[in-house]
Amino acid sequence: MDDGRAVEDPEFDVQLTSSGGRGLGLVQAVRSVTGLSAWRSRQLLDSAPTTVVERTGFAAAAYAAGLLNAAGGRAGLVCRRCDRVLSPEDVPVDPGPCSSRFLVPAGCPASRSGA
């Protein structure tokens, strides 16, 4: 039943699973995506695995995870609707695994070929 309301895209979290060598480049990448100070960014890296960015759009989450990965960390995206974890390199993903009750798999921005 279509009630005229558009289905919103799901939000994504950026999860840092490993901080690698924790070099200055990775601290700067965390600062860039979070806006935290260097000291707080270092604390965040020391607490890996941890969520670095919460509840953001797919494009922003993929960009943030890409920056962290390029700086030597290991970061992935977590879909807030279906809890699926994916890396930016996996996009577009197979729409089949999405188990959201609210979004058809093809509607997930991670499943779109143009994402």
Short mmCIF file of C-alpha atoms in Angstrom, two decimals:
data_model
loop_
_atom_site.label_atom_id
_atom_site.label_comp_id
_atom_site.label_asym_id
_atom_site.label_seq_id
_atom_site.Cartn_x
_atom_site.Cartn_y
_atom_site.Cartn_z
CA MET A 1 0.00 0.00 0.00
CA ASP A 2 1.46 3.34 -1.04
CA ASP A 3 0.46 6.15 1.32
CA GLY A 4 2.42 8.79 -0.60
CA ARG A 5 5.34 8.94 1.81
CA ALA A 6 8.80 8.25 0.46
CA VAL A 7 10.89 5.57 2.12
CA GLU A 8 14.03 7.13 3.52
CA ASP A 9 17.42 5.64 2.76
CA PRO A 10 18.91 3.77 5.70
CA GLU A 11 21.57 5.38 7.83
CA PHE A 12 25.02 3.86 8.19
CA ASP A 13 27.64 3.78 10.94
CA VAL A 14 31.36 3.67 10.26
CA GLN A 15 33.02 1.05 12.41
CA LEU A 16 36.79 1.00 12.91
CA THR A 17 37.72 -2.64 13.43
CA SER A 18 41.50 -2.21 13.56
CA SER A 19 43.70 0.81 13.94
CA GLY A 20 46.73 -0.75 12.29
CA GLY A 21 49.91 1.04 13.27
CA ARG A 22 48.03 4.04 14.70
CA GLY A 23 50.26 6.43 12.80
CA LEU A 24 49.85 10.16 12.47
CA GLY A 25 48.05 9.74 9.14
CA LEU A 26 45.35 7.63 10.78
CA VAL A 27 44.96 10.15 13.62
CA GLN A 28 44.51 12.88 11.00
CA ALA A 29 41.96 10.74 9.14
CA VAL A 30 39.94 10.23 12.33
CA ARG A 31 40.10 13.97 13.00
CA SER A 32 38.92 14.64 9.47
CA VAL A 33 35.83 12.44 9.70
CA THR A 34 34.90 13.18 13.34
CA GLY A 35 36.05 16.73 14.05
CA LEU A 36 37.70 15.51 17.28
CA SER A 37 40.98 16.81 18.64
CA ALA A 38 44.18 14.86 18.01
CA TRP A 39 44.15 13.60 21.61
CA ARG A 40 40.52 12.40 21.43
CA SER A 41 41.18 10.88 18.00
CA ARG A 42 44.09 8.90 19.46
CA GLN A 43 41.82 7.71 22.30
CA LEU A 44 39.24 6.58 19.76
CA LEU A 45 41.90 4.65 17.85
CA ASP A 46 43.08 2.99 21.07
CA SER A 47 39.53 1.77 21.74
CA ALA A 48 39.18 -0.08 18.40
CA PRO A 49 36.98 -1.84 17.51
CA THR A 50 34.66 1.12 17.87
CA THR A 51 32.11 3.18 15.99
CA VAL A 52 33.73 6.31 14.57
CA VAL A 53 30.76 7.93 12.79
CA GLU A 54 27.12 7.25 13.63
CA ARG A 55 23.90 7.64 11.68
CA THR A 56 25.07 9.19 8.45
CA GLY A 57 24.13 8.76 4.82
CA PHE A 58 25.67 6.09 2.65
CA ALA A 59 27.91 8.43 0.62
CA ALA A 60 29.35 10.12 3.73
CA ALA A 61 29.90 6.76 5.47
CA ALA A 62 31.63 5.27 2.42
CA TYR A 63 33.85 8.35 2.14
CA ALA A 64 34.79 8.22 5.84
CA ALA A 65 35.55 4.49 5.73
CA GLY A 66 37.63 5.02 2.59
CA LEU A 67 39.72 7.71 4.31
CA LEU A 68 40.31 5.51 7.35
CA ASN A 69 41.25 2.51 5.21
CA ALA A 70 43.62 4.59 3.06
CA ALA A 71 45.35 5.81 6.23
CA GLY A 72 46.05 2.25 7.40
CA GLY A 73 43.03 1.42 9.52
CA ARG A 74 40.32 -1.15 8.79
CA ALA A 75 36.89 0.38 8.66
CA GLY A 76 33.56 -0.87 7.42
CA LEU A 77 30.00 0.32 7.05
CA VAL A 78 27.17 -0.99 9.22
CA CYS A 79 23.64 -0.59 7.89
CA ARG A 80 21.35 0.70 10.67
CA ARG A 81 18.36 -1.10 9.13
CA CYS A 82 19.66 -4.64 8.67
CA ASP A 83 22.98 -4.62 10.59
CA ARG A 84 24.80 -5.80 7.48
CA VAL A 85 28.52 -4.99 7.62
CA LEU A 86 30.29 -4.17 4.37
CA SER A 87 33.45 -2.52 3.20
CA PRO A 88 33.47 0.38 0.72
CA GLU A 89 35.19 -1.92 -1.80
CA ASP A 90 32.19 -4.28 -1.72
CA VAL A 91 29.80 -1.71 -3.20
CA PRO A 92 27.52 -2.33 -4.91
CA VAL A 93 26.61 -5.34 -2.81
CA ASP A 94 24.28 -8.17 -3.67
CA PRO A 95 20.82 -6.93 -2.66
CA GLY A 96 19.83 -10.38 -1.43
CA PRO A 97 21.31 -10.30 2.09
CA CYS A 98 19.41 -7.18 3.19
CA SER A 99 16.88 -8.24 5.78
CA SER A 100 15.28 -4.90 6.57
CA ARG A 101 11.56 -5.00 7.22
CA PHE A 102 11.30 -1.42 6.04
CA LEU A 103 13.25 -1.36 2.79
CA VAL A 104 13.24 -3.57 -0.24
CA PRO A 105 16.81 -4.80 -0.88
CA ALA A 106 17.06 -3.02 -4.23
CA GLY A 107 16.22 0.24 -2.42
CA CYS A 108 19.33 0.12 -0.24
CA PRO A 109 21.94 2.60 -1.50
CA ALA A 110 24.67 0.00 -0.91
CA SER A 111 22.94 -2.26 -3.44
CA ARG A 112 22.60 0.29 -6.22
CA SER A 113 25.09 0.07 -9.03
CA GLY A 114 25.50 3.84 -9.12
CA ALA A 115 26.36 4.15 -5.41
#
